[in-house]
XYZ file of C-alpha atoms in Angstrom:
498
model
C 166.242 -76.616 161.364
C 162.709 -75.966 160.428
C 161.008 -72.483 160.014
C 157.913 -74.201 161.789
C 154.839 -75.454 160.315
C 155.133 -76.135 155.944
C 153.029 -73.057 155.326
C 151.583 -73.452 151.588
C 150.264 -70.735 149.992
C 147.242 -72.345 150.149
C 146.475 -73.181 153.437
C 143.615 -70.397 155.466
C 146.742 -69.525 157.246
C 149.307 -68.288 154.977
C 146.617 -66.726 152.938
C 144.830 -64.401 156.058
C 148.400 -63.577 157.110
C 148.966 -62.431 153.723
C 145.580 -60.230 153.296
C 145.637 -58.646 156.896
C 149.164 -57.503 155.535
C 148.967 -53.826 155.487
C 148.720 -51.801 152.161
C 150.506 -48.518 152.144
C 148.678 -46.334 149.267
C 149.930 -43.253 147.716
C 149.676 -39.515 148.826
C 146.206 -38.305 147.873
C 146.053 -34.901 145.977
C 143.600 -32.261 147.370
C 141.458 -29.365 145.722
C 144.508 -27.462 145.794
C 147.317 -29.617 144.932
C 145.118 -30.199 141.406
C 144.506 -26.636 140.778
C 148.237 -26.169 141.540
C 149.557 -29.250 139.221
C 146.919 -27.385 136.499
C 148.267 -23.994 136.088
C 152.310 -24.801 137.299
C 152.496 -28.049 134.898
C 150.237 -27.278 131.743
C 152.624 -27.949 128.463
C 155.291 -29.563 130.829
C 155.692 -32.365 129.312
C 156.462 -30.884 125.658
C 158.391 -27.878 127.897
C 161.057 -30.722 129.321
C 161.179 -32.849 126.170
C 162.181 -30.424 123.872
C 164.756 -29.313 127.027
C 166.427 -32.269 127.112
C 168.925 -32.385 125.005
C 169.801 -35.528 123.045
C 171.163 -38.478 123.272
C 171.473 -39.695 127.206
C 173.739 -42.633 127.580
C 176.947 -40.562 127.487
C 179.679 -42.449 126.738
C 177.676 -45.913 127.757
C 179.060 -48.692 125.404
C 177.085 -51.623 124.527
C 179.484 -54.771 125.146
C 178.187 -58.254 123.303
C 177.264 -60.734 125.723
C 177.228 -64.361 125.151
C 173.676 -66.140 125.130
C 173.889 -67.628 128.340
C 175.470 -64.900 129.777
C 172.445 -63.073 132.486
C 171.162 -59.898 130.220
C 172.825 -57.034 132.289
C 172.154 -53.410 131.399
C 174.860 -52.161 132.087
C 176.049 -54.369 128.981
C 172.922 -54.083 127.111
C 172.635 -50.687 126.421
C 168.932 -48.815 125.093
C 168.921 -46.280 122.419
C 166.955 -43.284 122.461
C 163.788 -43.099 120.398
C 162.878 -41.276 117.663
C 160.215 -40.292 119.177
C 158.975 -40.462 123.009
C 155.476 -40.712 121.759
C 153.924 -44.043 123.569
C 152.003 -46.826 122.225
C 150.592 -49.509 123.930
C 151.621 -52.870 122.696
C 149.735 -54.997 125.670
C 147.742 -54.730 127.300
C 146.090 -58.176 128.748
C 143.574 -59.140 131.797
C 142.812 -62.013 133.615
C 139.543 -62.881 135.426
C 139.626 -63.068 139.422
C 136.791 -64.386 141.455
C 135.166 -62.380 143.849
C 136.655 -62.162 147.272
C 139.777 -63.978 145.590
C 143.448 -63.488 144.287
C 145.823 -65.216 142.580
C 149.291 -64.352 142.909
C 151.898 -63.697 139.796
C 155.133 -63.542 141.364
C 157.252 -63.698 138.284
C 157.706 -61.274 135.196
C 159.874 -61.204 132.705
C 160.648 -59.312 128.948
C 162.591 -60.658 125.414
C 162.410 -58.959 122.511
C 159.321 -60.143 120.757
C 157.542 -61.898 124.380
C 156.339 -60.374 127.815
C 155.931 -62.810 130.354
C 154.363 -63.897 133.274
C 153.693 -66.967 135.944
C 150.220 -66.891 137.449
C 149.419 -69.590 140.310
C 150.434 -72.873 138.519
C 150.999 -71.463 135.130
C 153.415 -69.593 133.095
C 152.478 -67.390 129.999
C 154.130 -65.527 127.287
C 152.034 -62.501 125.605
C 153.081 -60.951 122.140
C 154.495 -57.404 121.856
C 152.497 -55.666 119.407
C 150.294 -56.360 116.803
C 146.490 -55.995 117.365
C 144.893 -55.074 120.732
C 141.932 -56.281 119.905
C 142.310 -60.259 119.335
C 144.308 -62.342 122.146
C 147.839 -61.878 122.260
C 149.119 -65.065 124.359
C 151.745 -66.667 122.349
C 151.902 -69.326 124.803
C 151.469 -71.185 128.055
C 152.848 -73.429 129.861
C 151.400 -75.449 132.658
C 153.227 -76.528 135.607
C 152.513 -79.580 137.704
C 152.373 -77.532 140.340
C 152.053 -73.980 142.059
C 155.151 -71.428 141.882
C 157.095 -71.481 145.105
C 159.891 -68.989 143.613
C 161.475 -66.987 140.612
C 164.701 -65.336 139.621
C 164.558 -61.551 138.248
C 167.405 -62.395 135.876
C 167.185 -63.555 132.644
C 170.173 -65.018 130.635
C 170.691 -62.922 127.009
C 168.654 -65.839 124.767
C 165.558 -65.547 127.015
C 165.956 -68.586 129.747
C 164.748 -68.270 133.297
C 164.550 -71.052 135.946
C 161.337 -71.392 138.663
C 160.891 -73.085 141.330
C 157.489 -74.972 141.504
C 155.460 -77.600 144.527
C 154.331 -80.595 143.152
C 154.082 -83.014 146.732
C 152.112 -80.972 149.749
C 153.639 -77.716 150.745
C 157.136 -78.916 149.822
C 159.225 -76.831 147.027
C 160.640 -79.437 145.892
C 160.793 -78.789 141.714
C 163.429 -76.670 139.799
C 162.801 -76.023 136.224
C 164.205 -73.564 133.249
C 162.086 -72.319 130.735
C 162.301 -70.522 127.565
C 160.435 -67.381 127.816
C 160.278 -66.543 123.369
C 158.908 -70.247 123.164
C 157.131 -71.284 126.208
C 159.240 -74.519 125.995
C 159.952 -76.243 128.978
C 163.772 -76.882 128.939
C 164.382 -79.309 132.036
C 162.788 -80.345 135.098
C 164.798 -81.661 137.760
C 163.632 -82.915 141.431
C 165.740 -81.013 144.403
C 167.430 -82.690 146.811
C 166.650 -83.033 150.267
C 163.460 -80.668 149.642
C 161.027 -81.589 152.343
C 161.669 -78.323 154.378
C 161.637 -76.209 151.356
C 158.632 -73.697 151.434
C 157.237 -70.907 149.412
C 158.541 -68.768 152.701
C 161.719 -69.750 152.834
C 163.073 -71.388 148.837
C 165.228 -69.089 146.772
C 166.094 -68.838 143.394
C 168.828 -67.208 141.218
C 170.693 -67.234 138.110
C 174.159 -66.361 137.354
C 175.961 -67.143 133.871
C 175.678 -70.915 133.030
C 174.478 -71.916 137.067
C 171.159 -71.798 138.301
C 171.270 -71.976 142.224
C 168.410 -73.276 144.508
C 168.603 -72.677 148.464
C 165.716 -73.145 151.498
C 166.002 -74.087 155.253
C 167.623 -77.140 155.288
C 170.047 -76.832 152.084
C 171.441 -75.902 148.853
C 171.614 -77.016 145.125
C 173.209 -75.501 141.622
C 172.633 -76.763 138.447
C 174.041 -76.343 134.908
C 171.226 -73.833 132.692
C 172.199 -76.170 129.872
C 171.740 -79.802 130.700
C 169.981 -79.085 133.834
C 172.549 -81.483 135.473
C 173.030 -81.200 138.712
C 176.272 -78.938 139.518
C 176.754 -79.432 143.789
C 173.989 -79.367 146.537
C 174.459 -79.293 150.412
C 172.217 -80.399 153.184
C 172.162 -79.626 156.719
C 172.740 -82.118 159.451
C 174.051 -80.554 162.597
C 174.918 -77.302 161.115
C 173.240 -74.147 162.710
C 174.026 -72.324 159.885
C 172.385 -72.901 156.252
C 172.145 -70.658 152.847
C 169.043 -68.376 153.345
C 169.115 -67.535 149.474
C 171.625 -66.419 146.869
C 171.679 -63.257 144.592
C 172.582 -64.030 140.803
C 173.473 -61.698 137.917
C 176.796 -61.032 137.181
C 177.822 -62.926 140.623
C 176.821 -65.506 142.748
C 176.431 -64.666 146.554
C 174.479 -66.499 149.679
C 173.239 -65.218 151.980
C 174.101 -67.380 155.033
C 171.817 -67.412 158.465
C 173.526 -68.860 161.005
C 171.271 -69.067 165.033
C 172.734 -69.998 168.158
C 171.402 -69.600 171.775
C 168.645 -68.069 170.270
C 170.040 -65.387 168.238
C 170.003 -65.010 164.696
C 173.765 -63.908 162.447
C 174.132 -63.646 159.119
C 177.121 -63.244 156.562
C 177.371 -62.885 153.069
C 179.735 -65.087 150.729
C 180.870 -64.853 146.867
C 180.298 -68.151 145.536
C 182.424 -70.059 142.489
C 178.966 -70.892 140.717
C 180.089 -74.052 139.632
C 181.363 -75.531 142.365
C 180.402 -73.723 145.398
C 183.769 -72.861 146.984
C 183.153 -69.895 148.739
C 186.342 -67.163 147.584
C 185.675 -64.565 150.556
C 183.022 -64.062 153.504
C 181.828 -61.011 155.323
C 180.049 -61.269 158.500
C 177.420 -58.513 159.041
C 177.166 -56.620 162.703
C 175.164 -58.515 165.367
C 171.536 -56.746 166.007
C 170.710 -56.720 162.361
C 167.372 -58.191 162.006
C 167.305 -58.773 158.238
C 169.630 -58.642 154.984
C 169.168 -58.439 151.574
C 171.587 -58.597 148.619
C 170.268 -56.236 145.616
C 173.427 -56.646 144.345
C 175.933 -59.108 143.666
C 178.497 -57.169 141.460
C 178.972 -54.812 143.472
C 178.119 -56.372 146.048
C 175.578 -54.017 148.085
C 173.776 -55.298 151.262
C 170.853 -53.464 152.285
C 170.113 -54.129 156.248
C 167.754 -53.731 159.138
C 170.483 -52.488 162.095
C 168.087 -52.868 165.226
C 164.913 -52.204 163.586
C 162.576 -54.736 160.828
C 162.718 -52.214 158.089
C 165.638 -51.726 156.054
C 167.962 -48.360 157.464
C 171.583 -49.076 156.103
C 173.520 -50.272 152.679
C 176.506 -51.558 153.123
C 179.391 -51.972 149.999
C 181.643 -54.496 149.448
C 184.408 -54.983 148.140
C 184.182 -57.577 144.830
C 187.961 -58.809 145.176
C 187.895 -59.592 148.718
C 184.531 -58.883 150.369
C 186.343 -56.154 152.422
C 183.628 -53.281 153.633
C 183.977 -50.032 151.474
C 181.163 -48.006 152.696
C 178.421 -47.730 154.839
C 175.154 -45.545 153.441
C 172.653 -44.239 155.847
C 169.011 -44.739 154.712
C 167.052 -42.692 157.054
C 165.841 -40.827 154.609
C 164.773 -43.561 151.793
C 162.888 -45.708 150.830
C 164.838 -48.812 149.518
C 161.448 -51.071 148.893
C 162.830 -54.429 149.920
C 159.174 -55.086 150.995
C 157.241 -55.587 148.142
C 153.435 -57.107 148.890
C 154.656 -60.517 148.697
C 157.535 -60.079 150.865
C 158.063 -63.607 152.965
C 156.864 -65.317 149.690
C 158.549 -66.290 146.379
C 162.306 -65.653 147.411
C 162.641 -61.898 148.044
C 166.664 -62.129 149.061
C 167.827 -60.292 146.256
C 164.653 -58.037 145.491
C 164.505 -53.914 146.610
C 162.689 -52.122 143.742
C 164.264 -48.771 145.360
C 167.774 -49.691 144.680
C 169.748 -50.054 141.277
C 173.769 -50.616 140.923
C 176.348 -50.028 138.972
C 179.723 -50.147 138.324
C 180.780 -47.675 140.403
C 177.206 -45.897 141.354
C 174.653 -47.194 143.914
C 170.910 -45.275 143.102
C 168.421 -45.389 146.064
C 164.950 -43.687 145.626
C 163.989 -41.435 148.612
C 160.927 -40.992 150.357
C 158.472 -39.237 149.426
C 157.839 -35.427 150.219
C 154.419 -34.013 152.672
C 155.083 -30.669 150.572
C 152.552 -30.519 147.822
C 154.965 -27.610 146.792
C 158.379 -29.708 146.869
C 159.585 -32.315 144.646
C 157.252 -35.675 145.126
C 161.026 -37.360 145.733
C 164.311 -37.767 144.268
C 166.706 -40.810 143.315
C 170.627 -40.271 145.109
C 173.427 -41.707 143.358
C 175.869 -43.022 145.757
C 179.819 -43.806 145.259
C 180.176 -47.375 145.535
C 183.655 -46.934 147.176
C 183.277 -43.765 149.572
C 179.767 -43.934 150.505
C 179.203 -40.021 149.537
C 176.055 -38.876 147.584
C 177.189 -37.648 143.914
C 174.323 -36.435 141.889
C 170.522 -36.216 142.854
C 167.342 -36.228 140.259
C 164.699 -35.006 141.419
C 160.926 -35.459 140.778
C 158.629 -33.236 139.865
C 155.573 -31.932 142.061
C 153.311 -34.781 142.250
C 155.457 -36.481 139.881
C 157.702 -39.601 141.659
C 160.814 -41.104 140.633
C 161.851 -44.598 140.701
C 164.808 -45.805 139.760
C 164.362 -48.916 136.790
C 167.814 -50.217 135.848
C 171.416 -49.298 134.175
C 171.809 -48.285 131.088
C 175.233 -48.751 130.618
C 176.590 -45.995 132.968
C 172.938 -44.231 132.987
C 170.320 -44.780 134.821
C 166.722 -45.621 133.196
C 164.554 -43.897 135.358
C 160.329 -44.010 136.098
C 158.638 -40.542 136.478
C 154.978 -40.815 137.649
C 152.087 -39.475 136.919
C 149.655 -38.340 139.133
C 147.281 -35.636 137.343
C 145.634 -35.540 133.563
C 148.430 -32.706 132.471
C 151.712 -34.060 132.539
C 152.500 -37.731 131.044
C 154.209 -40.393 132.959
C 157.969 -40.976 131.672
C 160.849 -43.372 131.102
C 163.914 -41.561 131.172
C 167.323 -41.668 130.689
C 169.349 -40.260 133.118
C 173.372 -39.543 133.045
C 174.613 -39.009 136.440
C 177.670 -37.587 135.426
C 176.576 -34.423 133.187
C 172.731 -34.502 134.526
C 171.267 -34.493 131.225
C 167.855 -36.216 130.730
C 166.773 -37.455 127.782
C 163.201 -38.892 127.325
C 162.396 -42.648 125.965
C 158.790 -42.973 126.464
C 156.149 -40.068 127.695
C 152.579 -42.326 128.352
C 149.873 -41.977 130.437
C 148.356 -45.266 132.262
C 145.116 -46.057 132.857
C 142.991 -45.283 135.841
C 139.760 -46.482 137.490
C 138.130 -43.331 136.421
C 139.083 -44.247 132.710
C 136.170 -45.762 131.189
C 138.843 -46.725 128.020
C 140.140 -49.860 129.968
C 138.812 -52.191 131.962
C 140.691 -51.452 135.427
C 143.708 -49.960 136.635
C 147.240 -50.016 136.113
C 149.564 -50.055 139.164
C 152.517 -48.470 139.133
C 153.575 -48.586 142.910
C 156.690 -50.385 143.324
C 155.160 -52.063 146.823
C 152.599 -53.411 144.544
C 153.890 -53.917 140.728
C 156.622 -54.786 139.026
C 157.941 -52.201 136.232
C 160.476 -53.258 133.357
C 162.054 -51.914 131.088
C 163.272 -53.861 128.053
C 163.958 -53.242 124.297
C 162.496 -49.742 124.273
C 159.158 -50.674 125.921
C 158.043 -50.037 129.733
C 155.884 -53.059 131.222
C 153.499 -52.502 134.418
C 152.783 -56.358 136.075
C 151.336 -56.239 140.134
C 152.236 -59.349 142.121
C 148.782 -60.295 142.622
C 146.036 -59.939 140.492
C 142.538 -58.841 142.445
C 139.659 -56.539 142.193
C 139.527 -52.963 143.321
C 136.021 -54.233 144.599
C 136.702 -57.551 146.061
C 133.197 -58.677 146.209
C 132.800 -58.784 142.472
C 134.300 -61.018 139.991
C 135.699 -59.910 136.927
C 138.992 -59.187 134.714
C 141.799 -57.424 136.191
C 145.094 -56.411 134.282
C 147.686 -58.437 134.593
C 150.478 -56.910 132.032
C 150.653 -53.590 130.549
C 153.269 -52.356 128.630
C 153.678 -49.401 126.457
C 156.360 -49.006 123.378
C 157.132 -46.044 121.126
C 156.210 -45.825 117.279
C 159.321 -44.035 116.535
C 161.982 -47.531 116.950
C 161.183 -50.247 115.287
C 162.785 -53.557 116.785
């Protein structure tokens, strides 16, 4: 079954459905709101780091993975600093045409490399070192434009891509190695025709990298590149809509008949693609996404397009545990690009763990409140079990685990308080600052541009001690002129060497 016309990323089409695509901005601060953030936060930041306390990742215990194993940080744990005190260690542009953009779907961090795909190219920047020569270690050019990426990464730096090479067709898989730039193996996908940049998924679980679009399926080995099983759809009205990787494998399956759309969600052996359990979602949901695949959380749109509900599952048998409302949140499973790149697996508002599901909130229309807060649901019961809260005109966003912590982003928003990485355990409350930065704005004449930090927009990492800032598309503030835009930021501290 086709999705209609092969819309390429390319054609006048896909590209003014894309830039008529509405652009939520952030909650502009008054007269008031910055004499207010003046006199209540002057000295704040020194104030909350030196009443933090220490160390932040409780009893978190670092467990070795194996190299092909997909970096997980709830395994891969982050020390504290010795100091919060950021540095930037890059900080690179790229020029955009006027009245043009390029998109940069994918983004990715190793120890010593920060990555990043841009149109029909893939390049790996240096960490470190001098700002003030060129810091691309790498690139690599594709025969073709990206049509998807995986967020995972395994632990010795490999992540696959998806790339068009023939038409609008998706019809290339390839895994690359992120510290070297070194294209690993290529391999053509079956059956491929009706595989689009709107519809072709991505993922990568330990030792399988797994490939799905409208009209099939495909896994292959990280290693060899050899390919593991594929399916292709003949009759069926149901196919594999995309899969979310990490520390599982799960499709999501779409199944339409007599003109209304189903889905259900399966645990996949990665290797073989026997499914070991199934759960089939309520009719009247609109949409589904899988932010996580161990636990398995769905996040879905129950009679409505945007997301209201998460639903747990159980890993054993797929079995329902709870059902979470979000009426009140803001889950972000619509970043700009949404309907592009493979987004099935993909909400920037929600992190899990073991046993603890952490949703960022909407934000607050009291200058005098909390900007927001990030809720730490029980995977099991549903229930809400610890809350951090923002600051006045300072945001949260929830990054990724730190073993059974939470790295969290706090925003900045005036020229008193820094922005923050934070470590956060859920348990005893206690914060403990990584990295206290500020980023650069339009008004700063220091850098050329600005540096987004709005999860609808950007992309934020944390890795090895060092926060990275990377928006999905690269354009000008002023679209008429041409000029360099930032593509990568990231910031480190001087007190941990790596």
């Amino acid at each position: 079954m086709s999705f209609g016309p092969p819309p390429s990323m390319y054609t006048q089409s896909a590209l003014a459905a894309d830039q008529s695509r509405s652009r939520r901005r952030r909650r502009l601060l008054g007269v008031l709101a910055a004499v207010v953030a003046v006199v209540l936060c002057a000295g704040a930041g020194l104030l909350w780091y030196h009443s933090a306390g220490g160390a932040g990742h409780g009893d978190a215990k670092a467990a070795k993975q194996a190299p092909d194993d997909v970096r997980d940080g709830r395994e891969s744990v982050e020390k504290a600093p010795v100091s919060p005190e950021g540095q930037i260690v890059v900080d690179h542009e790229e020029n955009v045409l006027a009245n043009k953009f390029r998109y940069a779907p994918g983004t990715w961090a190793t120890d010593k490399i920060v990555a990043r795909t841009v149109s029909n190219w893939i390049a790996g920047y240096r960490i470190g070192g001098s700002l003030d020569t060129d810091n691309r270690a790498w690139k690599l050019d594709l025969d073709g434009p990206v049509c998807a990426v995986s967020r995972d990464v395994t632990v010795d730096g490999r992540t696959p891509v998806v790339i068009q090479t023939s038409g609008s067709s998706c019809d290339q898989v390839l895994m690359v190695d992120l510290n070297t730039g070194r294209k690993l193996w290529q391999r053509k996908i079956p059956a491929s025709e009706f595989a689009y940049v709107t519809n072709t998924n991505v993922a990568l679980t330990r030792g399988v990298v797994a490939v799905a679009w409208g009209q099939g399926s495909a896994a292959y080995d990280t290693d060899s590149g050899k390919r593991l099983w594929n399916t292709t759809l003949a009759t069926s009205q149901c196919h594999d809509a995309g899969y979310a990787g990490g520390p599982a494998l799960l499709a999501l399956v779409t199944c339409k008949q007599a003109g209304e759309r189903t889905y259900r969600v399966e645990k996949l052996a990665p290797r073989t693609g026997k499914v070991a359990w199934s759960y089939s979602v309520s009719k009247g949901v609109q949409e589904v996404f899988l932010p996580s695949s161990d636990p398995p959380v769905l996040a879905v749109a129950a009679g409505d397009v945007l997301v209201t509900d998460l639903i747990t599952l159980d890993p054993r048998n797929g079995e329902r545990l709870a059902t979470i409302s979000l009426k009140n949140y803001e889950p972000y499973c619509d970043p700009e690009t949404s309907g592009f790149f493979g987004v099935v697996d993909k909400c920037s508002g929600i992190v899990a763990g073991r046993d603890r599901v952490f949703v960022r909130s909407k934000d607050s229309d009291d200058p005098f409140k909390p900007a927001n807060r990030i809720t730490a649901f029980d995977v099991r019961k549903g229930t809400a079990v610890a809350t951090f809260s923002g600051r006045k005109f300072q945001s949260v966003l929830p990054v990724r685990m730190n073993g059974d912590d939470l790295i969290v982003y706090r925003a900045s928003m005036d020229e008193v308080q820094p922005a923050a990485i934070v470590d956060w355990n859920p348990r005893t409350g206690k914060e403990t600052p990584f990295l206290l930065f500020r980023l650069p704005t339009e008004e700063d004449k220091t850098f050329d541009g600005k540096v987004e930090d709005d999860p609808q927009f950007s992309v934020l990492l944390y890795e090895h001690g060092r926060a990275f800032f990377a928006p999905y598309r690269l354009e000008r503030e002023d679209p008429g002129k041409a000029g360099p835009v930032i593509s990568v930021f990231g910031v480190g501290t001087a007190g941990l060497k790596h």
